[in-house]
CSV table of C-alpha atoms in Angstrom, one decimal:
chain,number,residue,atom,x,y,z
A,1,UNK,CA,-5.7,11.3,9.9
A,2,UNK,CA,-3.8,12.5,6.8
A,3,UNK,CA,-6.5,14.4,5.0
A,4,UNK,CA,-5.7,16.1,1.6
A,5,UNK,CA,-5.1,20.1,1.7
A,6,UNK,CA,-8.2,21.9,1.4
A,7,UNK,CA,-7.4,23.4,-1.9
A,8,UNK,CA,-6.2,19.9,-3.1
A,9,UNK,CA,-9.3,18.3,-2.1
A,10,UNK,CA,-11.7,21.0,-3.8
A,11,UNK,CA,-9.7,20.9,-6.8
A,12,UNK,CA,-9.7,17.3,-7.0
A,13,UNK,CA,-13.5,17.0,-6.3
A,14,UNK,CA,-14.1,19.5,-9.0
A,15,UNK,CA,-12.3,17.5,-11.6
A,16,UNK,CA,-14.0,14.1,-10.4
A,17,UNK,CA,-17.4,16.0,-10.7
A,18,UNK,CA,-16.7,16.5,-14.7
A,19,UNK,CA,-17.5,12.6,-14.9
A,20,UNK,CA,-20.3,10.3,-14.0
A,21,UNK,CA,-19.6,8.3,-10.6
A,22,UNK,CA,-20.5,5.2,-12.4
A,23,UNK,CA,-17.8,5.5,-15.3
A,24,UNK,CA,-15.5,6.5,-12.5
A,25,UNK,CA,-16.3,3.4,-10.7
A,26,UNK,CA,-15.9,1.5,-13.6
A,27,UNK,CA,-12.7,2.7,-14.3
A,28,UNK,CA,-11.4,2.6,-10.8
A,29,UNK,CA,-12.4,-1.4,-10.8
A,30,UNK,CA,-10.4,-1.7,-14.0
A,31,UNK,CA,-7.4,0.2,-13.0
A,32,UNK,CA,-7.4,-1.8,-9.6
A,33,UNK,CA,-7.5,-5.0,-11.6
A,34,UNK,CA,-4.7,-4.2,-13.8
A,35,UNK,CA,-2.5,-3.1,-10.9
A,36,UNK,CA,-3.3,-6.3,-9.1
A,37,UNK,CA,-2.3,-8.4,-11.9
A,38,UNK,CA,0.9,-6.6,-12.3
A,39,UNK,CA,0.9,-6.1,-16.0
A,40,UNK,CA,1.3,-2.0,-15.9
A,41,UNK,CA,4.7,-2.6,-18.0
A,42,UNK,CA,3.0,-4.3,-20.6
A,43,UNK,CA,0.9,-1.1,-21.9
A,44,UNK,CA,-0.2,2.1,-20.7
A,45,UNK,CA,-2.6,1.7,-17.7
A,46,UNK,CA,-3.9,5.8,-17.7
A,47,UNK,CA,-5.0,5.8,-21.6
A,48,UNK,CA,-7.6,8.5,-21.2
A,49,UNK,CA,-8.8,11.4,-19.4
A,50,UNK,CA,-11.2,9.3,-17.3
A,51,UNK,CA,-8.5,7.1,-16.6
A,52,UNK,CA,-6.4,9.8,-15.3
A,53,UNK,CA,-9.1,11.1,-13.0
A,54,UNK,CA,-10.3,7.8,-11.7
A,55,UNK,CA,-6.6,7.0,-10.8
A,56,UNK,CA,-6.5,10.6,-9.1
A,57,UNK,CA,-9.6,10.1,-7.3
A,58,UNK,CA,-8.4,6.8,-5.8
A,59,UNK,CA,-4.9,6.7,-5.3
A,60,UNK,CA,-4.0,10.6,-4.9
A,61,UNK,CA,-5.5,10.9,-1.2
A,62,UNK,CA,-4.0,7.4,-0.1
A,63,UNK,CA,-0.3,8.4,-2.0
A,64,UNK,CA,-0.5,11.8,-0.1
A,65,UNK,CA,-1.1,10.3,3.2
A,66,UNK,CA,1.7,7.8,2.8
A,67,UNK,CA,3.9,10.5,1.6
A,68,UNK,CA,2.9,13.0,4.1
A,69,UNK,CA,3.6,10.6,7.0
A,70,UNK,CA,7.0,9.3,5.4
A,71,UNK,CA,8.3,13.0,4.8
A,72,UNK,CA,7.1,14.3,8.4
A,73,UNK,CA,9.6,11.3,9.9
A,74,UNK,CA,12.3,12.5,7.6
A,75,UNK,CA,11.8,16.2,8.8
A,76,UNK,CA,11.8,14.7,12.6
A,77,UNK,CA,14.9,12.9,11.9
A,78,UNK,CA,16.6,15.7,10.0
A,79,UNK,CA,15.5,18.8,11.6
A,80,UNK,CA,18.3,20.8,9.8
A,81,UNK,CA,17.1,19.7,6.5
A,82,UNK,CA,15.0,22.9,4.9
A,83,UNK,CA,14.8,21.8,1.2
A,84,UNK,CA,14.8,24.5,-1.6
A,85,UNK,CA,14.6,22.2,-4.5
A,86,UNK,CA,12.7,18.6,-5.0
A,87,UNK,CA,12.2,16.3,-7.9
A,88,UNK,CA,9.5,14.0,-8.0
A,89,UNK,CA,10.1,10.9,-10.3
A,90,UNK,CA,7.1,8.9,-11.8
A,91,UNK,CA,4.8,11.5,-10.0
A,92,UNK,CA,1.7,11.2,-11.5
A,93,UNK,CA,-0.5,13.7,-10.8
A,94,UNK,CA,1.7,15.2,-8.3
A,95,UNK,CA,0.7,13.9,-4.8
A,96,UNK,CA,4.4,13.9,-3.4
A,97,UNK,CA,4.8,17.6,-4.2
A,98,UNK,CA,1.9,18.4,-2.3
A,99,UNK,CA,3.1,16.5,0.5
A,100,UNK,CA,6.7,17.9,0.6
A,101,UNK,CA,5.2,21.6,0.6
A,102,UNK,CA,2.8,21.0,3.4
A,103,UNK,CA,6.0,19.2,5.3
A,104,UNK,CA,8.6,22.1,4.3
A,105,UNK,CA,7.6,25.7,4.0
A,106,UNK,CA,11.2,26.0,2.5
A,107,UNK,CA,10.3,24.5,-0.8
A,108,UNK,CA,10.9,27.1,-3.6
A,109,UNK,CA,11.0,24.8,-6.8
A,110,UNK,CA,9.3,21.7,-7.4
A,111,UNK,CA,9.0,19.2,-10.7
A,112,UNK,CA,7.2,16.3,-11.7
A,113,UNK,CA,8.7,14.0,-14.2
A,114,UNK,CA,5.6,11.6,-15.3
A,115,UNK,CA,5.5,9.4,-18.6
A,116,UNK,CA,1.9,9.9,-19.0
A,117,UNK,CA,0.9,13.2,-20.5
A,118,UNK,CA,-2.7,13.2,-19.4
A,119,UNK,CA,-1.5,12.6,-15.8
A,120,UNK,CA,0.9,15.7,-16.2
A,121,UNK,CA,-2.0,17.6,-17.6
A,122,UNK,CA,-4.4,17.1,-14.6
A,123,UNK,CA,-1.6,17.5,-12.1
A,124,UNK,CA,-1.0,20.9,-13.4
A,125,UNK,CA,-4.6,21.7,-13.4
A,126,UNK,CA,-5.0,20.8,-9.6
A,127,UNK,CA,-2.0,22.7,-8.9
A,128,UNK,CA,-2.8,25.9,-10.8
A,129,UNK,CA,-4.7,27.5,-7.8
A,130,UNK,CA,-2.7,25.8,-5.0
A,131,UNK,CA,-2.1,27.8,-1.6
A,132,UNK,CA,1.8,26.9,-1.6
A,133,UNK,CA,3.8,28.6,-4.2
A,134,UNK,CA,6.0,25.8,-4.5
A,135,UNK,CA,3.1,23.6,-6.0
A,136,UNK,CA,1.5,26.5,-7.7
A,137,UNK,CA,4.6,27.0,-9.7
A,138,UNK,CA,5.9,23.4,-10.0
A,139,UNK,CA,7.4,22.3,-13.2
A,140,UNK,CA,5.5,19.4,-15.1
A,141,UNK,CA,7.9,17.3,-17.3
A,142,UNK,CA,7.2,14.2,-19.4
A,143,UNK,CA,9.9,11.5,-18.7
A,144,UNK,CA,10.7,8.0,-17.1
A,145,UNK,CA,12.9,6.9,-14.2
A,146,UNK,CA,15.7,6.0,-16.9
A,147,UNK,CA,19.1,6.0,-15.5
A,148,UNK,CA,20.5,6.6,-19.1
A,149,UNK,CA,19.4,10.1,-18.9
A,150,UNK,CA,20.8,13.0,-16.6
A,151,UNK,CA,20.3,12.3,-13.2
A,152,UNK,CA,17.7,14.3,-11.0
A,153,UNK,CA,19.6,16.9,-9.1
A,154,UNK,CA,17.6,18.8,-6.2
A,155,UNK,CA,17.8,18.8,-2.5
A,156,UNK,CA,15.0,16.2,-2.2
A,157,UNK,CA,14.1,13.4,-4.6
A,158,UNK,CA,11.3,11.4,-4.4
A,159,UNK,CA,10.0,8.2,-5.9
A,160,UNK,CA,7.0,6.5,-4.9
A,161,UNK,CA,5.0,3.4,-5.8
A,162,UNK,CA,7.4,3.0,-9.1
A,163,UNK,CA,10.0,0.6,-8.5
A,164,UNK,CA,7.5,-2.6,-8.8
A,165,UNK,CA,6.7,-1.1,-12.1
A,166,UNK,CA,10.4,-1.4,-13.3
A,167,UNK,CA,11.7,-4.2,-14.8
A,168,UNK,CA,13.9,-6.1,-12.0
A,169,UNK,CA,17.2,-5.9,-14.1
A,170,UNK,CA,16.9,-1.9,-14.1
A,171,UNK,CA,16.0,-0.9,-10.4
A,172,UNK,CA,19.6,-1.0,-9.2
A,173,UNK,CA,20.6,1.4,-12.0
A,174,UNK,CA,17.5,3.5,-11.4
A,175,UNK,CA,18.4,4.0,-7.5
A,176,UNK,CA,22.0,4.8,-8.0
A,177,UNK,CA,20.8,7.1,-10.8
A,178,UNK,CA,18.2,8.8,-8.3
A,179,UNK,CA,20.9,9.5,-5.7
A,180,UNK,CA,23.8,10.3,-7.7
A,181,UNK,CA,23.2,14.1,-7.5
A,182,UNK,CA,20.4,14.3,-4.6
A,183,UNK,CA,20.6,15.8,-1.2
A,184,UNK,CA,18.2,13.2,0.2
A,185,UNK,CA,16.4,10.3,-1.6
A,186,UNK,CA,12.9,9.2,-0.6
A,187,UNK,CA,11.6,5.7,-2.0
A,188,UNK,CA,8.1,4.3,-1.2
A,189,UNK,CA,6.5,1.1,-2.0
A,190,UNK,CA,3.3,-0.7,-1.1
A,191,UNK,CA,3.6,-2.1,2.2
A,192,UNK,CA,3.6,-5.7,1.2
A,193,UNK,CA,6.3,-8.3,1.6
A,194,UNK,CA,7.2,-7.7,-2.4
A,195,UNK,CA,7.2,-4.0,-2.1
A,196,UNK,CA,9.6,-4.4,1.3
A,197,UNK,CA,11.8,-6.7,-0.8
A,198,UNK,CA,12.3,-3.8,-3.3
A,199,UNK,CA,12.8,-1.3,-0.6
A,200,UNK,CA,15.2,-3.5,1.1
A,201,UNK,CA,17.0,-4.0,-2.0
A,202,UNK,CA,17.4,-0.3,-2.7
A,203,UNK,CA,18.5,0.5,0.7
A,204,UNK,CA,21.5,-2.0,0.6
A,205,UNK,CA,22.3,0.0,-2.6
A,206,UNK,CA,22.2,3.5,-1.2
A,207,UNK,CA,24.2,2.1,1.7
A,208,UNK,CA,27.0,1.3,-0.7
A,209,UNK,CA,26.7,4.7,-1.9
A,210,UNK,CA,27.7,5.8,1.4
A,211,UNK,CA,24.3,7.4,2.1
A,212,UNK,CA,23.2,7.6,5.5
A,213,UNK,CA,19.6,6.2,6.8
A,214,UNK,CA,17.1,9.0,7.7
A,215,UNK,CA,14.2,6.8,8.3
A,216,UNK,CA,12.5,4.7,9.3
A,217,UNK,CA,15.6,2.5,10.3
A,218,UNK,CA,17.4,3.7,13.3
A,219,UNK,CA,21.0,2.4,11.9
A,220,UNK,CA,22.8,1.7,8.9
A,221,UNK,CA,23.8,-1.7,9.0
A,222,UNK,CA,21.9,-4.7,7.7
A,223,UNK,CA,18.3,-4.9,8.0
A,224,UNK,CA,17.7,-7.2,11.2
A,225,UNK,CA,14.4,-9.1,9.5
A,226,UNK,CA,14.8,-12.4,8.2
A,227,UNK,CA,13.5,-12.5,4.6
A,228,UNK,CA,10.3,-14.3,4.3
A,229,UNK,CA,9.5,-14.2,8.1
A,230,UNK,CA,8.4,-10.6,8.3
A,231,UNK,CA,8.5,-7.4,6.6
A,232,UNK,CA,8.9,-3.9,7.4
A,233,UNK,CA,5.8,-1.7,6.7
A,234,UNK,CA,3.7,1.1,8.3
A,235,UNK,CA,0.1,2.7,7.8
A,236,UNK,CA,-1.2,5.9,7.3
A,237,UNK,CA,-5.2,6.7,8.0
A,238,UNK,CA,-6.9,8.8,5.7
A,239,UNK,CA,-10.4,10.1,5.5
A,240,UNK,CA,-12.5,9.5,2.3
A,241,UNK,CA,-14.8,12.0,0.9
A,242,UNK,CA,-18.1,11.1,-0.5
A,243,UNK,CA,-17.1,10.8,-4.0
A,244,UNK,CA,-13.9,8.9,-3.1
A,245,UNK,CA,-16.1,6.5,-1.0
A,246,UNK,CA,-18.4,5.7,-3.6
A,247,UNK,CA,-16.1,5.4,-6.7
A,248,UNK,CA,-14.2,2.9,-4.4
A,249,UNK,CA,-17.3,1.4,-3.6
A,250,UNK,CA,-16.1,1.6,0.1
A,251,UNK,CA,-18.5,1.7,3.2
A,252,UNK,CA,-16.1,3.0,5.7
A,253,UNK,CA,-15.3,6.6,6.1
A,254,UNK,CA,-11.7,6.1,6.1
A,255,UNK,CA,-9.3,3.8,4.9
A,256,UNK,CA,-5.5,2.7,5.7
A,257,UNK,CA,-2.8,3.0,3.4
A,258,UNK,CA,0.1,0.5,4.2
A,259,UNK,CA,3.5,1.3,2.9
A,260,UNK,CA,7.1,0.5,2.9
A,261,UNK,CA,9.9,3.2,2.6
A,262,UNK,CA,13.4,4.3,3.0
A,263,UNK,CA,14.7,7.7,3.2
A,264,UNK,CA,18.7,8.5,2.7
A,265,UNK,CA,20.9,11.6,3.0
A,266,UNK,CA,24.4,12.8,2.6
A,267,UNK,CA,23.5,15.2,5.5
A,268,UNK,CA,24.1,14.7,9.3
A,269,UNK,CA,20.9,13.3,10.9
A,270,UNK,CA,19.5,12.9,14.6
A,271,UNK,CA,17.8,9.5,14.4
A,272,UNK,CA,15.8,7.9,17.2
A,273,UNK,CA,17.3,4.7,18.6
A,274,UNK,CA,14.6,2.7,17.8
A,275,UNK,CA,11.0,2.7,15.7
A,276,UNK,CA,7.8,1.0,16.7
A,277,UNK,CA,7.1,-1.2,13.8
A,278,UNK,CA,3.8,-2.7,14.5
A,279,UNK,CA,0.6,-1.3,16.5
A,280,UNK,CA,1.5,-1.3,20.3
A,281,UNK,CA,-0.5,-3.6,22.5
A,282,UNK,CA,-2.0,-1.9,25.4
A,283,UNK,CA,-3.1,-3.6,28.7
A,284,UNK,CA,-4.0,-2.6,32.1
A,285,UNK,CA,-1.0,-1.3,33.4
A,286,UNK,CA,1.8,-1.9,30.7
A,287,UNK,CA,2.4,-1.6,27.0
A,288,UNK,CA,4.1,-3.7,24.8
A,289,UNK,CA,6.2,-2.3,21.8
A,290,UNK,CA,7.8,-4.2,18.9
A,291,UNK,CA,10.8,-2.3,18.2
A,292,UNK,CA,13.6,-2.2,15.6
A,293,UNK,CA,16.5,-0.6,17.4
A,294,UNK,CA,20.3,-0.1,17.0
A,295,UNK,CA,20.9,-3.6,18.2
A,296,UNK,CA,18.4,-5.1,16.2
A,297,UNK,CA,14.8,-6.2,16.5
A,298,UNK,CA,13.4,-6.0,20.1
A,299,UNK,CA,10.0,-7.5,20.0
A,300,UNK,CA,7.4,-7.2,22.8
A,301,UNK,CA,9.3,-4.6,24.7
A,302,UNK,CA,7.3,-3.8,27.9
A,303,UNK,CA,6.6,-0.3,29.3
A,304,UNK,CA,4.9,-0.6,32.7
A,305,UNK,CA,3.4,2.3,34.8
A,306,UNK,CA,6.5,2.0,36.9
A,307,UNK,CA,8.4,4.0,34.1
A,308,UNK,CA,6.3,6.7,34.9
A,309,UNK,CA,6.8,9.4,31.5
A,310,UNK,CA,8.0,6.7,29.5
A,311,UNK,CA,4.7,4.5,30.3
A,312,UNK,CA,2.5,7.7,29.5
A,313,UNK,CA,4.3,8.2,26.4
A,314,UNK,CA,3.9,4.3,25.2
A,315,UNK,CA,-0.1,4.9,26.0
A,316,UNK,CA,0.1,7.6,23.5
A,317,UNK,CA,2.4,6.0,20.7
A,318,UNK,CA,1.4,4.7,17.6
A,319,UNK,CA,2.9,2.3,14.7
A,320,UNK,CA,5.6,4.0,13.0
A,321,UNK,CA,6.5,6.4,15.7
A,322,UNK,CA,10.2,6.8,16.7
A,323,UNK,CA,11.0,5.6,20.2
A,324,UNK,CA,14.0,6.2,22.6
A,325,UNK,CA,15.7,3.1,24.0
A,326,UNK,CA,17.5,5.4,26.4
């Protein structure tokens, strides 16, 4: 499970403790309803300190889990990549900065750009006593994903759960803007057909800019998934703290965050030859893997006991893992 770092969990629990849980739960329900209705562009969703705290309580753990999983795959496919700088656009309370610092100890300077002043204030507060120097010293700036402004310049530029909040007509320009001066760009969206469609479109734009896909794709060619028939997404499991469970009216001690993503770079990569794109189906004596490969989709690929080491690896494999077809 992708648990929050201890220092972040303690700071977040302390912040949530400032508000009655009943009010936090009401705010979570209100925010969830507005996000589901897709009206985030019509008026500010995070309108108060309570809203921001509720948002951080119910979304920051899931966002961190997704980003931690994604950035881990980026690190695996680009072992020579050791970013020193990061800019997170639309970063809310800073989950992506915490996730990046957990993956790359090389990080020295991070910046979070966010339009909501209260989110910036809470993010700065949560980071004040962070163990990681890059998080503790992060810059918090008010701003938008705005292609008319100076492009973010950093080794790593992240944009998570933001494309869907932008007007469709501006997304291509924003994607180009993000990548204009960035070393590596990571985009994350909800793991829904609509979220994947946005990621797919962004991937095409980034490919036109000459960027190499780091993950999840094992190739730079056209996505082999037929639009409308399927979508590429992954899942990260995260534990729920007591307060997290109560404000979300959840009964389980964990939740699964579904996400779609793409990461591109201008640096050399060491990509796997395939990616597991669904839960492996484990049977007695064999495992079936649904793979995206350099040659296209390979659903139901069988790995049996006679494959020895590969069979044991398949038994341990999980959805989203890299896989070798060699």
